[in-house]
Amino acid sequence: MSTGVIIALIVIVAVVVAVAAVLAVRARGSAHGGPGLKRRFGPEYDRAVARHDGDVKAAERELGGLVERHGGLKERPLEPAERERFEARWAAAQERFVDSPREAVAEADRILADAAGARGYPDGGRYDEQVAALAVHHADHVQGYRHVHHVTRFHQDGGARGGEAPGTEDLRAAMVEARALLDDLVGEGHHRAPTTRPAEDGQTAGRHEGRSGFHLPGLHRHQTKQG
């Protein structure tokens, strides 16, 4: 092989490598920077910026790191029987809210941890890693998991971390937010309305009617009991 041919091959290889590098950088920038991150993370993007006191670059470095660590996670499909079990547990927790709001929210926290683990996310014993991975793949609804977990930890710690004890309305809001993530993990947007008991006034207790219509029966009965 002549020297000229060897030089030509080297040049061709160098050009191919350079083009591949440019394309990789562009793809990375599209997925991990600016508009790409905003589209992927939605409300999580705004929360990250707020956590970094408005420092957009720092927030994007954080979110880009999450994508690098958890973006390749493949969710494991659930068997129908598994979906049924999670739905049944949630329905029971919803009914429990009538008499024990705090315990119901704590159970919601456990259900989400178990459901996420069943889908292939880090197990619930590694909450920080689990919620970070969920933020990458379920950015629109992961805040609901944080909400129930925060409320649960507050009561477990006896308020040692400070702050005002959550009232019944806070607990109800936590359950509503959490249900949206459960829909993503288990129901895939299609779930049956959980069974509820009638409210004390004799009216039929509202059933779950989607993410905006979630109703917890007997709520007013407890508004002076918690908080």
PDB file of C-alpha atoms in Angstrom:
ATOM      1  CA  MET A   1       0.000   0.000   0.000  1.00  0.00           C
ATOM      2  CA  SER A   2       1.452   3.330  -1.059  1.00  0.00           C
ATOM      3  CA  THR A   3       2.130   6.202   1.309  1.00  0.00           C
ATOM      4  CA  GLY A   4      -0.494   8.308  -0.442  1.00  0.00           C
ATOM      5  CA  VAL A   5      -3.198   5.690   0.119  1.00  0.00           C
ATOM      6  CA  ILE A   6      -2.253   5.356   3.791  1.00  0.00           C
ATOM      7  CA  ILE A   7      -2.426   9.112   4.279  1.00  0.00           C
ATOM      8  CA  ALA A   8      -5.799   9.234   2.556  1.00  0.00           C
ATOM      9  CA  LEU A   9      -7.177   6.500   4.825  1.00  0.00           C
ATOM     10  CA  ILE A  10      -5.900   8.320   7.890  1.00  0.00           C
ATOM     11  CA  VAL A  11      -7.585  11.519   6.763  1.00  0.00           C
ATOM     12  CA  ILE A  12     -10.851   9.699   6.105  1.00  0.00           C
ATOM     13  CA  VAL A  13     -10.798   8.050   9.527  1.00  0.00           C
ATOM     14  CA  ALA A  14     -10.018  11.384  11.180  1.00  0.00           C
ATOM     15  CA  VAL A  15     -12.935  13.040   9.408  1.00  0.00           C
ATOM     16  CA  VAL A  16     -15.341  10.260  10.395  1.00  0.00           C
ATOM     17  CA  VAL A  17     -14.249  10.477  14.032  1.00  0.00           C
ATOM     18  CA  ALA A  18     -14.609  14.269  14.023  1.00  0.00           C
ATOM     19  CA  VAL A  19     -18.104  14.115  12.523  1.00  0.00           C
ATOM     20  CA  ALA A  20     -19.174  11.476  15.047  1.00  0.00           C
ATOM     21  CA  ALA A  21     -17.873  13.626  17.885  1.00  0.00           C
ATOM     22  CA  VAL A  22     -19.767  16.679  16.646  1.00  0.00           C
ATOM     23  CA  LEU A  23     -22.994  14.697  16.319  1.00  0.00           C
ATOM     24  CA  ALA A  24     -22.550  13.259  19.813  1.00  0.00           C
ATOM     25  CA  VAL A  25     -22.014  16.713  21.289  1.00  0.00           C
ATOM     26  CA  ARG A  26     -25.094  18.051  19.517  1.00  0.00           C
ATOM     27  CA  ALA A  27     -27.206  15.134  20.703  1.00  0.00           C
ATOM     28  CA  ARG A  28     -25.953  15.578  24.242  1.00  0.00           C
ATOM     29  CA  GLY A  29     -26.719  19.280  24.169  1.00  0.00           C
ATOM     30  CA  SER A  30     -30.207  18.634  22.844  1.00  0.00           C
ATOM     31  CA  ALA A  31     -30.963  16.094  25.566  1.00  0.00           C
ATOM     32  CA  HIS A  32     -29.151  17.686  28.487  1.00  0.00           C
ATOM     33  CA  GLY A  33     -29.136  21.407  27.997  1.00  0.00           C
ATOM     34  CA  GLY A  34     -31.511  24.340  27.896  1.00  0.00           C
ATOM     35  CA  PRO A  35     -34.737  23.623  26.007  1.00  0.00           C
ATOM     36  CA  GLY A  36     -34.098  19.871  26.034  1.00  0.00           C
ATOM     37  CA  LEU A  37     -33.966  19.774  29.814  1.00  0.00           C
ATOM     38  CA  LYS A  38     -36.974  22.059  30.157  1.00  0.00           C
ATOM     39  CA  ARG A  39     -39.037  19.778  27.959  1.00  0.00           C
ATOM     40  CA  ARG A  40     -37.927  16.654  29.752  1.00  0.00           C
ATOM     41  CA  PHE A  41     -38.259  17.868  33.336  1.00  0.00           C
ATOM     42  CA  GLY A  42     -41.091  20.397  33.171  1.00  0.00           C
ATOM     43  CA  PRO A  43     -41.909  21.426  36.760  1.00  0.00           C
ATOM     44  CA  GLU A  44     -38.774  19.673  38.019  1.00  0.00           C
ATOM     45  CA  TYR A  45     -36.677  22.094  35.960  1.00  0.00           C
ATOM     46  CA  ASP A  46     -38.240  25.068  37.749  1.00  0.00           C
ATOM     47  CA  ARG A  47     -37.743  23.421  41.138  1.00  0.00           C
ATOM     48  CA  ALA A  48     -34.085  22.784  40.367  1.00  0.00           C
ATOM     49  CA  VAL A  49     -33.559  26.412  39.369  1.00  0.00           C
ATOM     50  CA  ALA A  50     -35.260  27.521  42.593  1.00  0.00           C
ATOM     51  CA  ARG A  51     -33.073  25.168  44.657  1.00  0.00           C
ATOM     52  CA  HIS A  52     -30.021  26.807  43.123  1.00  0.00           C
ATOM     53  CA  ASP A  53     -31.324  30.331  43.818  1.00  0.00           C
ATOM     54  CA  GLY A  54     -31.919  31.076  40.165  1.00  0.00           C
ATOM     55  CA  ASP A  55     -28.578  29.715  38.921  1.00  0.00           C
ATOM     56  CA  VAL A  56     -29.753  28.087  35.688  1.00  0.00           C
ATOM     57  CA  LYS A  57     -26.371  26.586  34.813  1.00  0.00           C
ATOM     58  CA  ALA A  58     -26.051  24.908  38.199  1.00  0.00           C
ATOM     59  CA  ALA A  59     -29.601  23.563  37.928  1.00  0.00           C
ATOM     60  CA  GLU A  60     -28.919  22.187  34.463  1.00  0.00           C
ATOM     61  CA  ARG A  61     -25.728  20.518  35.654  1.00  0.00           C
ATOM     62  CA  GLU A  62     -27.746  18.811  38.376  1.00  0.00           C
ATOM     63  CA  LEU A  63     -30.484  17.686  36.002  1.00  0.00           C
ATOM     64  CA  GLY A  64     -27.987  16.614  33.351  1.00  0.00           C
ATOM     65  CA  GLY A  65     -26.311  14.457  35.974  1.00  0.00           C
ATOM     66  CA  LEU A  66     -29.650  12.823  36.795  1.00  0.00           C
ATOM     67  CA  VAL A  67     -30.186  11.972  33.137  1.00  0.00           C
ATOM     68  CA  GLU A  68     -26.713  10.466  32.905  1.00  0.00           C
ATOM     69  CA  ARG A  69     -27.315   8.298  35.993  1.00  0.00           C
ATOM     70  CA  HIS A  70     -30.914   7.280  35.432  1.00  0.00           C
ATOM     71  CA  GLY A  71     -31.846   8.079  31.839  1.00  0.00           C
ATOM     72  CA  GLY A  72     -31.076   4.565  30.656  1.00  0.00           C
ATOM     73  CA  LEU A  73     -33.372   2.895  33.194  1.00  0.00           C
ATOM     74  CA  LYS A  74     -35.910   0.612  31.551  1.00  0.00           C
ATOM     75  CA  GLU A  75     -39.184   0.270  33.411  1.00  0.00           C
ATOM     76  CA  ARG A  76     -40.317  -3.293  33.987  1.00  0.00           C
ATOM     77  CA  PRO A  77     -43.920  -3.891  32.909  1.00  0.00           C
ATOM     78  CA  LEU A  78     -46.280  -4.975  35.668  1.00  0.00           C
ATOM     79  CA  GLU A  79     -48.395  -8.070  35.476  1.00  0.00           C
ATOM     80  CA  PRO A  80     -52.160  -7.480  35.730  1.00  0.00           C
ATOM     81  CA  ALA A  81     -52.193  -9.146  39.162  1.00  0.00           C
ATOM     82  CA  GLU A  82     -49.522  -6.726  40.380  1.00  0.00           C
ATOM     83  CA  ARG A  83     -51.563  -3.754  39.190  1.00  0.00           C
ATOM     84  CA  GLU A  84     -54.594  -5.145  40.969  1.00  0.00           C
ATOM     85  CA  ARG A  85     -52.681  -5.458  44.230  1.00  0.00           C
ATOM     86  CA  PHE A  86     -51.404  -1.899  44.113  1.00  0.00           C
ATOM     87  CA  GLU A  87     -54.852  -0.565  43.230  1.00  0.00           C
ATOM     88  CA  ALA A  88     -56.390  -2.545  46.087  1.00  0.00           C
ATOM     89  CA  ARG A  89     -53.809  -1.241  48.543  1.00  0.00           C
ATOM     90  CA  TRP A  90     -54.489   2.314  47.435  1.00  0.00           C
ATOM     91  CA  ALA A  91     -58.246   1.872  47.731  1.00  0.00           C
ATOM     92  CA  ALA A  92     -57.768   0.584  51.274  1.00  0.00           C
ATOM     93  CA  ALA A  93     -55.523   3.529  52.130  1.00  0.00           C
ATOM     94  CA  GLN A  94     -58.094   5.939  50.764  1.00  0.00           C
ATOM     95  CA  GLU A  95     -60.808   4.441  52.948  1.00  0.00           C
ATOM     96  CA  ARG A  96     -58.472   4.503  55.927  1.00  0.00           C
ATOM     97  CA  PHE A  97     -58.111   8.249  55.468  1.00  0.00           C
ATOM     98  CA  VAL A  98     -61.616   8.644  56.879  1.00  0.00           C
ATOM     99  CA  ASP A  99     -60.523   7.625  60.368  1.00  0.00           C
ATOM    100  CA  SER A 100     -56.717   7.855  60.249  1.00  0.00           C
ATOM    101  CA  PRO A 101     -55.430  10.442  57.764  1.00  0.00           C
ATOM    102  CA  ARG A 102     -51.824  10.248  58.924  1.00  0.00           C
ATOM    103  CA  GLU A 103     -51.682   6.470  58.693  1.00  0.00           C
ATOM    104  CA  ALA A 104     -53.303   6.604  55.245  1.00  0.00           C
ATOM    105  CA  VAL A 105     -50.673   9.019  53.965  1.00  0.00           C
ATOM    106  CA  ALA A 106     -47.908   6.853  55.440  1.00  0.00           C
ATOM    107  CA  GLU A 107     -49.359   3.871  53.590  1.00  0.00           C
ATOM    108  CA  ALA A 108     -49.492   5.934  50.372  1.00  0.00           C
ATOM    109  CA  ASP A 109     -45.783   6.603  50.841  1.00  0.00           C
ATOM    110  CA  ARG A 110     -45.104   2.863  51.171  1.00  0.00           C
ATOM    111  CA  ILE A 111     -47.273   2.011  48.164  1.00  0.00           C
ATOM    112  CA  LEU A 112     -45.401   4.424  45.912  1.00  0.00           C
ATOM    113  CA  ALA A 113     -42.046   3.107  47.127  1.00  0.00           C
ATOM    114  CA  ASP A 114     -43.146  -0.468  46.432  1.00  0.00           C
ATOM    115  CA  ALA A 115     -44.684   0.361  43.057  1.00  0.00           C
ATOM    116  CA  ALA A 116     -41.558   2.176  41.919  1.00  0.00           C
ATOM    117  CA  GLY A 117     -39.409  -0.728  43.060  1.00  0.00           C
ATOM    118  CA  ALA A 118     -41.631  -3.152  41.161  1.00  0.00           C
ATOM    119  CA  ARG A 119     -41.169  -1.105  37.990  1.00  0.00           C
ATOM    120  CA  GLY A 120     -37.390  -1.398  38.259  1.00  0.00           C
ATOM    121  CA  TYR A 121     -36.446   1.780  40.112  1.00  0.00           C
ATOM    122  CA  PRO A 122     -34.045   1.749  43.087  1.00  0.00           C
ATOM    123  CA  ASP A 123     -35.791   0.179  46.058  1.00  0.00           C
ATOM    124  CA  GLY A 124     -37.647   2.280  48.622  1.00  0.00           C
ATOM    125  CA  GLY A 125     -34.850   1.876  51.147  1.00  0.00           C
ATOM    126  CA  ARG A 126     -32.841   4.249  48.953  1.00  0.00           C
ATOM    127  CA  TYR A 127     -35.415   7.004  48.845  1.00  0.00           C
ATOM    128  CA  ASP A 128     -33.121   9.733  47.502  1.00  0.00           C
ATOM    129  CA  GLU A 129     -31.959   7.591  44.582  1.00  0.00           C
ATOM    130  CA  GLN A 130     -35.460   6.334  43.928  1.00  0.00           C
ATOM    131  CA  VAL A 131     -36.984   9.792  43.772  1.00  0.00           C
ATOM    132  CA  ALA A 132     -34.091  11.051  41.618  1.00  0.00           C
ATOM    133  CA  ALA A 133     -34.737   8.291  39.076  1.00  0.00           C
ATOM    134  CA  LEU A 134     -38.471   8.975  39.168  1.00  0.00           C
ATOM    135  CA  ALA A 135     -37.767  12.652  38.520  1.00  0.00           C
ATOM    136  CA  VAL A 136     -36.097  11.682  35.241  1.00  0.00           C
ATOM    137  CA  HIS A 137     -38.952   9.486  34.008  1.00  0.00           C
ATOM    138  CA  HIS A 138     -42.023  10.895  35.793  1.00  0.00           C
ATOM    139  CA  ALA A 139     -41.114  14.537  36.268  1.00  0.00           C
ATOM    140  CA  ASP A 140     -44.705  15.762  36.115  1.00  0.00           C
ATOM    141  CA  HIS A 141     -45.839  13.788  39.167  1.00  0.00           C
ATOM    142  CA  VAL A 142     -42.825  12.910  41.311  1.00  0.00           C
ATOM    143  CA  GLN A 143     -43.557  15.867  43.595  1.00  0.00           C
ATOM    144  CA  GLY A 144     -46.561  13.972  44.940  1.00  0.00           C
ATOM    145  CA  TYR A 145     -44.236  11.256  46.218  1.00  0.00           C
ATOM    146  CA  ARG A 146     -42.055  13.863  47.900  1.00  0.00           C
ATOM    147  CA  HIS A 147     -45.138  15.359  49.516  1.00  0.00           C
ATOM    148  CA  VAL A 148     -46.394  12.153  51.141  1.00  0.00           C
ATOM    149  CA  HIS A 149     -42.859  11.185  52.143  1.00  0.00           C
ATOM    150  CA  HIS A 150     -42.250  14.559  53.781  1.00  0.00           C
ATOM    151  CA  VAL A 151     -45.522  14.367  55.704  1.00  0.00           C
ATOM    152  CA  THR A 152     -44.771  10.815  56.797  1.00  0.00           C
ATOM    153  CA  ARG A 153     -41.256  11.687  57.957  1.00  0.00           C
ATOM    154  CA  PHE A 154     -42.568  14.724  59.850  1.00  0.00           C
ATOM    155  CA  HIS A 155     -44.847  12.551  61.958  1.00  0.00           C
ATOM    156  CA  GLN A 156     -42.277   9.783  62.368  1.00  0.00           C
ATOM    157  CA  ASP A 157     -39.766  12.312  63.680  1.00  0.00           C
ATOM    158  CA  GLY A 158     -42.327  13.917  65.949  1.00  0.00           C
ATOM    159  CA  GLY A 159     -41.761  17.276  64.268  1.00  0.00           C
ATOM    160  CA  ALA A 160     -38.115  17.304  65.346  1.00  0.00           C
ATOM    161  CA  ARG A 161     -37.088  18.980  62.107  1.00  0.00           C
ATOM    162  CA  GLY A 162     -39.280  21.959  62.872  1.00  0.00           C
ATOM    163  CA  GLY A 163     -42.139  23.469  60.943  1.00  0.00           C
ATOM    164  CA  GLU A 164     -45.881  23.394  61.412  1.00  0.00           C
ATOM    165  CA  ALA A 165     -47.644  20.052  61.687  1.00  0.00           C
ATOM    166  CA  PRO A 166     -49.591  19.248  58.502  1.00  0.00           C
ATOM    167  CA  GLY A 167     -53.341  19.630  58.891  1.00  0.00           C
ATOM    168  CA  THR A 168     -55.973  17.404  57.360  1.00  0.00           C
ATOM    169  CA  GLU A 169     -56.145  19.514  54.217  1.00  0.00           C
ATOM    170  CA  ASP A 170     -52.393  19.124  53.764  1.00  0.00           C
ATOM    171  CA  LEU A 171     -52.757  15.377  54.164  1.00  0.00           C
ATOM    172  CA  ARG A 172     -55.588  15.277  51.643  1.00  0.00           C
ATOM    173  CA  ALA A 173     -53.539  17.308  49.147  1.00  0.00           C
ATOM    174  CA  ALA A 174     -50.638  14.906  49.607  1.00  0.00           C
ATOM    175  CA  MET A 175     -52.880  11.941  48.772  1.00  0.00           C
ATOM    176  CA  VAL A 176     -54.214  13.692  45.670  1.00  0.00           C
ATOM    177  CA  GLU A 177     -50.719  14.462  44.375  1.00  0.00           C
ATOM    178  CA  ALA A 178     -49.497  10.974  45.144  1.00  0.00           C
ATOM    179  CA  ARG A 179     -52.352   9.331  43.238  1.00  0.00           C
ATOM    180  CA  ALA A 180     -51.165  10.957  40.011  1.00  0.00           C
ATOM    181  CA  LEU A 181     -47.794   9.224  40.291  1.00  0.00           C
ATOM    182  CA  LEU A 182     -49.464   5.919  41.121  1.00  0.00           C
ATOM    183  CA  ASP A 183     -51.463   6.280  37.901  1.00  0.00           C
ATOM    184  CA  ASP A 184     -48.201   6.674  35.992  1.00  0.00           C
ATOM    185  CA  LEU A 185     -46.516   3.716  37.655  1.00  0.00           C
ATOM    186  CA  VAL A 186     -49.396   1.276  37.915  1.00  0.00           C
ATOM    187  CA  GLY A 187     -52.524   2.356  36.125  1.00  0.00           C
ATOM    188  CA  GLU A 188     -50.851   3.671  32.972  1.00  0.00           C
ATOM    189  CA  GLY A 189     -53.639   6.227  32.830  1.00  0.00           C
ATOM    190  CA  HIS A 190     -56.381   3.597  33.064  1.00  0.00           C
ATOM    191  CA  HIS A 191     -57.634   2.568  36.491  1.00  0.00           C
ATOM    192  CA  ARG A 192     -60.868   1.605  38.122  1.00  0.00           C
ATOM    193  CA  ALA A 193     -62.476   3.844  40.693  1.00  0.00           C
ATOM    194  CA  PRO A 194     -61.577   2.624  44.182  1.00  0.00           C
ATOM    195  CA  THR A 195     -64.356   1.649  46.539  1.00  0.00           C
ATOM    196  CA  THR A 196     -65.264   4.230  49.179  1.00  0.00           C
ATOM    197  CA  ARG A 197     -67.721   4.322  52.067  1.00  0.00           C
ATOM    198  CA  PRO A 198     -70.576   6.870  52.251  1.00  0.00           C
ATOM    199  CA  ALA A 199     -69.912  10.185  53.945  1.00  0.00           C
ATOM    200  CA  GLU A 200     -71.598  10.841  57.280  1.00  0.00           C
ATOM    201  CA  ASP A 201     -74.158  13.230  55.815  1.00  0.00           C
ATOM    202  CA  GLY A 202     -75.682  10.341  53.874  1.00  0.00           C
ATOM    203  CA  GLN A 203     -74.563  11.596  50.499  1.00  0.00           C
ATOM    204  CA  THR A 204     -72.726   9.191  48.264  1.00  0.00           C
ATOM    205  CA  ALA A 205     -69.011   9.612  48.732  1.00  0.00           C
ATOM    206  CA  GLY A 206     -67.267  10.711  45.547  1.00  0.00           C
ATOM    207  CA  ARG A 207     -65.258   8.113  43.760  1.00  0.00           C
ATOM    208  CA  HIS A 208     -61.904   8.646  42.141  1.00  0.00           C
ATOM    209  CA  GLU A 209     -62.653  10.402  38.866  1.00  0.00           C
ATOM    210  CA  GLY A 210     -59.198  11.025  37.522  1.00  0.00           C
ATOM    211  CA  ARG A 211     -56.363  13.143  38.811  1.00  0.00           C
ATOM    212  CA  SER A 212     -58.426  16.301  39.301  1.00  0.00           C
ATOM    213  CA  GLY A 213     -61.522  14.646  40.783  1.00  0.00           C
ATOM    214  CA  PHE A 214     -60.014  12.572  43.571  1.00  0.00           C
ATOM    215  CA  HIS A 215     -62.259  12.751  46.647  1.00  0.00           C
ATOM    216  CA  LEU A 216     -61.526  11.558  50.144  1.00  0.00           C
ATOM    217  CA  PRO A 217     -64.767  10.866  52.018  1.00  0.00           C
ATOM    218  CA  GLY A 218     -65.334  12.068  55.553  1.00  0.00           C
ATOM    219  CA  LEU A 219     -62.747  14.831  55.243  1.00  0.00           C
ATOM    220  CA  HIS A 220     -64.603  17.516  57.175  1.00  0.00           C
ATOM    221  CA  ARG A 221     -65.037  15.172  60.109  1.00  0.00           C
ATOM    222  CA  HIS A 222     -61.303  15.409  60.810  1.00  0.00           C
ATOM    223  CA  GLN A 223     -60.423  18.992  60.116  1.00  0.00           C
ATOM    224  CA  THR A 224     -60.191  19.850  63.805  1.00  0.00           C
ATOM    225  CA  LYS A 225     -58.614  16.559  64.742  1.00  0.00           C
ATOM    226  CA  GLN A 226     -55.260  16.905  62.963  1.00  0.00           C
ATOM    227  CA  GLY A 227     -52.764  19.721  62.718  1.00  0.00           C
TER     228      GLY A 227
END
